[in-house]
Coordinates of C-alpha atoms in Angstrom, one line a residue:
N18 CA 22.3 79.0 -29.2
P19 CA 19.5 76.9 -27.6
N20 CA 16.9 79.5 -28.6
S21 CA 17.8 79.5 -32.3
Q22 CA 14.7 79.4 -34.5
T23 CA 16.5 78.0 -37.5
S24 CA 18.3 75.0 -36.1
H25 CA 17.5 73.2 -32.8
N26 CA 18.5 70.1 -31.1
P27 CA 16.0 69.2 -28.4
I28 CA 17.3 70.0 -24.9
T29 CA 16.1 69.9 -21.3
R30 CA 15.0 73.2 -19.8
Y31 CA 14.0 73.8 -16.1
V32 CA 11.1 75.4 -14.3
N33 CA 10.6 75.7 -10.5
S34 CA 7.5 77.4 -9.1
S35 CA 9.2 78.2 -5.8
T36 CA 12.8 79.1 -6.7
G37 CA 12.5 80.1 -10.4
N38 CA 12.6 83.5 -12.0
D39 CA 11.1 84.2 -15.4
S40 CA 13.3 87.3 -15.9
T41 CA 16.7 85.8 -15.0
G42 CA 16.1 82.1 -15.6
D43 CA 17.8 80.2 -18.4
V44 CA 18.2 76.6 -19.6
T45 CA 20.1 75.4 -16.6
S46 CA 18.9 73.6 -13.4
G47 CA 20.6 76.2 -11.2
T48 CA 18.6 79.1 -12.7
P49 CA 15.2 77.8 -13.6
W50 CA 12.2 79.7 -14.9
K51 CA 9.2 80.2 -12.5
T52 CA 6.0 79.7 -14.5
F53 CA 5.0 76.9 -16.8
H54 CA 3.7 79.4 -19.3
H55 CA 7.0 81.2 -19.7
A56 CA 8.9 77.9 -19.8
Y57 CA 6.6 76.4 -22.4
T58 CA 6.6 79.4 -24.7
S59 CA 10.4 79.7 -24.4
S60 CA 10.9 76.1 -25.3
K61 CA 11.2 74.7 -28.7
D62 CA 9.7 71.7 -30.5
A63 CA 10.5 68.4 -28.8
D64 CA 12.2 70.0 -25.8
T65 CA 11.9 68.4 -22.3
L66 CA 10.7 70.6 -19.5
D67 CA 12.1 69.5 -16.1
A68 CA 9.4 70.8 -13.7
T69 CA 9.4 71.1 -9.9
G70 CA 6.7 72.6 -7.7
T71 CA 3.0 73.4 -8.0
F72 CA 1.7 75.1 -11.2
D73 CA -1.8 76.5 -10.6
W74 CA -3.8 78.0 -13.5
T75 CA -5.4 80.5 -11.1
D76 CA -2.0 82.1 -10.3
A77 CA -1.9 85.6 -11.9
D78 CA 1.5 84.8 -13.6
E79 CA 0.2 81.6 -15.3
T80 CA -1.4 83.3 -18.3
G81 CA -1.4 80.6 -20.9
D82 CA -4.5 78.6 -19.9
V83 CA -8.0 79.5 -21.1
S84 CA -11.5 78.6 -20.1
V85 CA -12.5 75.0 -20.8
T86 CA -9.4 73.7 -22.7
G87 CA -6.9 74.7 -20.0
Y88 CA -3.4 74.7 -21.3
T89 CA -3.1 73.5 -24.9
I90 CA 0.1 71.6 -25.9
D91 CA 0.4 72.5 -29.5
K92 CA 4.0 71.4 -30.2
D93 CA 5.8 68.1 -29.6
F94 CA 6.8 68.4 -26.0
N95 CA 7.9 66.5 -22.9
I96 CA 7.1 67.3 -19.3
L97 CA 9.4 65.6 -16.7
G98 CA 8.3 65.9 -13.1
H99 CA 9.9 64.7 -9.9
G100 CA 7.1 62.5 -8.6
P101 CA 3.4 63.1 -8.0
D102 CA 4.2 64.7 -4.6
Q103 CA 6.8 67.1 -6.0
T104 CA 5.3 68.2 -9.3
I105 CA 1.7 69.3 -9.5
F106 CA -0.4 70.8 -12.3
Q107 CA -3.8 72.0 -11.2
A108 CA -6.7 74.1 -12.5
G109 CA -7.1 75.6 -9.1
P110 CA -6.1 75.0 -5.5
T111 CA -9.2 73.0 -4.8
A112 CA -11.7 70.9 -6.9
S113 CA -14.3 73.5 -7.8
Y114 CA -16.9 74.3 -10.5
S115 CA -15.3 77.8 -10.6
N116 CA -12.1 76.4 -12.0
G117 CA -14.0 75.9 -15.3
K118 CA -11.2 74.2 -17.3
R119 CA -9.2 71.1 -17.7
I120 CA -5.4 71.1 -17.0
F121 CA -4.0 69.9 -20.4
T122 CA -5.3 69.6 -23.9
I123 CA -3.0 67.7 -26.4
D124 CA -3.7 68.9 -29.9
S125 CA -4.3 66.5 -32.8
G126 CA -1.0 65.7 -34.6
I127 CA 1.1 66.5 -31.5
T128 CA 3.3 64.0 -29.6
A129 CA 3.6 64.7 -25.9
S130 CA 4.9 62.9 -22.8
I131 CA 4.1 63.6 -19.2
Q132 CA 6.0 61.8 -16.5
G133 CA 6.1 61.9 -12.7
V134 CA 3.4 64.5 -12.0
T135 CA 0.0 65.0 -10.4
I136 CA -2.8 66.3 -12.6
K137 CA -5.7 67.6 -10.4
N138 CA -8.8 69.8 -9.9
G139 CA -9.9 70.1 -13.5
Y140 CA -13.6 70.9 -14.1
I141 CA -15.6 71.0 -17.3
S142 CA -19.3 71.8 -17.0
W143 CA -22.2 70.3 -19.0
S144 CA -22.6 73.6 -20.9
D145 CA -19.1 73.3 -22.2
R146 CA -19.8 69.7 -23.4
G147 CA -17.4 68.2 -20.9
M148 CA -14.9 65.9 -22.5
G149 CA -11.9 65.3 -20.2
G150 CA -11.8 67.0 -16.9
G151 CA -8.1 66.4 -16.2
I152 CA -6.6 65.7 -19.7
R153 CA -8.0 65.6 -23.2
N154 CA -5.7 63.9 -25.7
D155 CA -6.4 64.3 -29.4
G156 CA -2.8 63.6 -30.4
T157 CA -0.2 61.0 -29.2
L158 CA 0.3 61.0 -25.4
T159 CA 2.5 59.0 -23.1
L160 CA 1.5 59.3 -19.4
S161 CA 3.7 57.6 -16.9
D162 CA 4.5 57.5 -13.1
S163 CA 1.7 60.0 -12.6
E164 CA -1.6 60.5 -10.8
V165 CA -4.8 62.1 -12.1
T166 CA -7.3 63.1 -9.5
D167 CA -10.2 65.3 -8.4
S168 CA -11.3 66.2 -11.9
F169 CA -14.8 66.3 -13.3
A170 CA -16.4 66.1 -16.8
G171 CA -20.0 67.4 -16.7
G172 CA -22.8 66.5 -19.1
C173 CA -26.5 66.0 -19.7
G174 CA -28.8 63.5 -21.4
Y175 CA -29.7 65.7 -24.4
C176 CA -26.2 67.1 -25.0
G177 CA -24.4 63.7 -25.0
S178 CA -21.4 64.9 -23.1
G179 CA -19.5 64.2 -19.9
Y180 CA -16.7 61.8 -20.9
G181 CA -13.6 61.0 -19.0
G182 CA -13.3 62.8 -15.6
G183 CA -9.6 62.1 -15.5
L184 CA -8.7 61.4 -19.1
Y185 CA -10.6 61.6 -22.4
N186 CA -8.7 60.1 -25.3
T187 CA -9.6 60.4 -29.0
G188 CA -6.0 59.9 -30.3
T189 CA -3.4 57.4 -29.1
A190 CA -2.6 57.3 -25.4
T191 CA -0.2 55.0 -23.5
V192 CA -0.5 55.0 -19.7
T193 CA 1.9 53.2 -17.5
N194 CA 2.5 53.1 -13.7
S195 CA -0.2 55.7 -13.1
S196 CA -3.4 56.1 -11.1
F197 CA -6.8 57.7 -11.7
Y198 CA -8.7 58.2 -8.5
D199 CA -11.5 60.4 -7.1
N200 CA -12.5 61.7 -10.6
S201 CA -16.0 61.9 -11.8
S202 CA -18.0 62.2 -15.0
W203 CA -21.7 62.5 -15.9
Y204 CA -21.8 60.0 -18.7
Y205 CA -18.8 57.8 -19.8
G206 CA -15.8 56.9 -17.6
G207 CA -15.5 58.7 -14.3
G208 CA -11.8 57.8 -14.4
V209 CA -11.0 57.3 -18.1
S210 CA -12.9 57.3 -21.4
S211 CA -11.6 56.5 -24.8
T212 CA -12.8 56.4 -28.4
G213 CA -9.2 56.2 -29.8
T214 CA -6.3 53.8 -29.2
L215 CA -5.6 53.4 -25.5
T216 CA -3.0 51.1 -23.7
I217 CA -3.0 51.0 -19.9
T218 CA -0.4 49.0 -18.1
N219 CA 0.6 48.6 -14.4
S220 CA -1.9 51.2 -13.4
S221 CA -5.0 51.6 -11.2
I222 CA -8.4 53.2 -11.7
I223 CA -10.0 53.4 -8.3
D224 CA -12.7 55.3 -6.4
N225 CA -14.1 57.2 -9.4
T226 CA -17.8 57.9 -10.0
T227 CA -20.4 58.6 -12.6
T228 CA -23.1 61.0 -11.5
G229 CA -25.7 61.2 -14.3
D230 CA -29.3 61.8 -13.2
Q231 CA -31.0 60.6 -16.3
S232 CA -31.7 57.1 -17.7
S233 CA -29.0 57.4 -20.4
S234 CA -26.0 57.9 -18.1
N235 CA -23.5 56.1 -15.7
Y236 CA -21.7 54.2 -18.4
G237 CA -18.6 52.9 -16.5
A238 CA -17.6 54.7 -13.4
G239 CA -14.1 53.4 -13.6
I240 CA -13.6 53.3 -17.4
G241 CA -16.1 53.9 -20.2
I242 CA -15.0 52.7 -23.7
P243 CA -17.6 53.6 -26.4
G244 CA -15.2 53.2 -29.3
G245 CA -11.7 52.4 -30.5
T246 CA -9.2 49.8 -29.3
T247 CA -8.1 49.5 -25.6
N248 CA -5.5 47.2 -24.1
I249 CA -5.5 46.8 -20.3
T250 CA -2.7 44.7 -18.7
N251 CA -1.6 44.3 -15.1
C252 CA -4.2 46.9 -13.8
T253 CA -6.6 47.3 -10.9
I254 CA -10.1 48.7 -11.4
T255 CA -11.9 48.8 -8.1
G256 CA -14.0 50.9 -5.7
N257 CA -15.7 52.8 -8.6
V258 CA -19.3 53.7 -8.2
A259 CA -22.1 54.6 -10.6
S260 CA -23.7 56.9 -8.1
G261 CA -26.2 59.0 -10.1
S262 CA -30.0 58.6 -10.0
G263 CA -30.4 57.4 -13.6
T264 CA -31.8 53.9 -14.1
S265 CA -30.1 52.9 -17.4
S266 CA -29.6 49.2 -18.1
Y267 CA -26.1 50.1 -19.1
R268 CA -25.3 51.4 -15.6
V269 CA -22.0 49.9 -14.5
G270 CA -19.4 50.6 -11.8
G271 CA -16.3 49.1 -13.3
M272 CA -15.9 49.0 -17.1
Y273 CA -18.5 49.7 -19.8
I274 CA -17.8 48.6 -23.4
G275 CA -20.0 49.8 -26.3
G276 CA -19.9 50.5 -30.0
A277 CA -20.0 47.9 -32.8
S278 CA -16.3 48.1 -33.7
T279 CA -14.9 48.6 -30.2
N280 CA -12.2 46.1 -29.1
V281 CA -10.9 45.7 -25.6
Y282 CA -8.0 43.3 -24.7
L283 CA -7.8 42.3 -21.0
K284 CA -5.0 40.4 -19.2
N285 CA -3.8 39.9 -15.7
T286 CA -6.1 42.6 -14.3
I287 CA -8.5 42.9 -11.4
I288 CA -11.9 44.3 -12.0
A289 CA -13.9 43.7 -8.9
G290 CA -15.4 45.6 -5.9
N291 CA -17.1 48.1 -8.1
S292 CA -20.8 49.0 -7.6
T293 CA -23.8 51.0 -8.5
N294 CA -26.5 52.5 -6.3
Y295 CA -29.2 51.1 -8.6
A296 CA -30.7 48.2 -6.7
S297 CA -31.6 46.1 -9.7
S298 CA -28.3 46.4 -11.5
T299 CA -26.3 43.2 -12.0
K300 CA -23.5 44.9 -14.0
N301 CA -21.3 46.1 -11.3
N302 CA -17.9 45.3 -12.8
I303 CA -18.0 44.8 -16.6
Y304 CA -20.8 45.3 -19.0
V305 CA -20.3 44.6 -22.7
A306 CA -23.1 46.4 -24.6
G307 CA -21.4 46.3 -28.0
G308 CA -18.0 45.5 -29.5
T309 CA -15.7 42.7 -28.4
L310 CA -14.1 41.9 -25.1
N311 CA -11.0 39.8 -25.9
N312 CA -10.1 38.0 -22.6
N313 CA -6.4 37.0 -22.6
G314 CA -6.7 35.4 -19.2
Y315 CA -5.3 35.6 -15.6
N316 CA -7.8 38.2 -14.5
I317 CA -9.9 38.5 -11.3
I318 CA -13.4 39.6 -12.3
G319 CA -16.4 40.3 -10.1
K320 CA -20.1 39.9 -11.2
S321 CA -20.3 41.1 -14.8
N322 CA -22.4 40.9 -18.0
G323 CA -20.8 39.9 -21.3
Y324 CA -17.6 38.5 -19.8
T325 CA -16.6 34.9 -20.2
S326 CA -14.0 33.3 -17.9
T327 CA -10.9 31.8 -19.5
T328 CA -7.5 30.3 -18.6
G329 CA -6.2 31.5 -15.2
D330 CA -9.2 33.7 -14.4
W331 CA -10.8 33.9 -11.0
S332 CA -14.4 35.1 -11.3
D333 CA -17.5 35.5 -9.1
P334 CA -20.5 34.9 -11.4
E335 CA -22.9 34.4 -8.4
D336 CA -21.9 37.7 -6.8
D337 CA -21.5 36.0 -3.4
G338 CA -17.9 36.9 -2.7
T339 CA -16.6 33.5 -3.5
F340 CA -14.2 33.6 -6.5
E341 CA -13.7 30.4 -8.6
L342 CA -10.5 29.5 -10.6
N343 CA -11.4 28.8 -14.2
T344 CA -12.0 25.0 -14.8
V345 CA -10.0 24.0 -11.7
G346 CA -12.8 24.4 -9.1
T347 CA -10.6 26.0 -6.5
T348 CA -12.3 28.8 -4.6
G349 CA -11.2 31.8 -2.6
S350 CA -12.2 35.2 -1.4
L351 CA -10.9 38.6 -2.6
S352 CA -9.1 40.6 0.1

């Protein structure tokens, strides 16, 4: 009996927002459930939910989400989608302040995986101390083959909030083959922010923004790392803009690193083509305000502060569009 409470071997269960039925569905692919909420509450610890379709927290039948935190994953759980164009989880049909919640919150002590989905249209306001517009991870999360987009984490100068428009991580998060784009935050990390342990591989953080309008804001439109340990390998961080009106010296379009014990490891990654709209800023791509940037080489890095070129790096310290290969003297342009 797959629903036995006393003994359970993890299995795959199915949900389809178009063809499913919560009354007649069961654990087979031919008779899926319809709503994520019914499927999640009917599943057991460590089960995998095979999901197809669009799951919208504004739908009347999706009753498991709440204001601010969205849907909380409070048991070990796996979500298996069929690609970002086939499986979508959203706080509402459009990106809007009225959505008033993120999509997923992963509880502390929980191990979860999300694969092959789009996460979109989350919105946390400044009054809710926005931490993670799309996903907040306080547990152990594996995110793969997915897209996180059009989500916002609001904040303000005196409340110290607005972290991670796409993803805010305080636990352990592993991201592979995924993209964060068109997200925004008020403070740290329009795309991603982390104070825990974060590993990002073969992924892109592009066209995200920070929007803070006070001096203590705009800390990394692409990724803001005020604490913890972050490993970035084979990634692209570009097109991110610190677009608010604040004039902080920490204002940076690409990646901000701060905090005395913060460690970032960078390899074979592009961080270039990021910007701010603050005319006197020279920290468009990387700014190391605290902690340590461990450069493991073979990166392409635009104008930065606190970054030192090493083996295999191409960098543009003059910010003139001409990149130079470390110690070799060869030059080229970024296209």
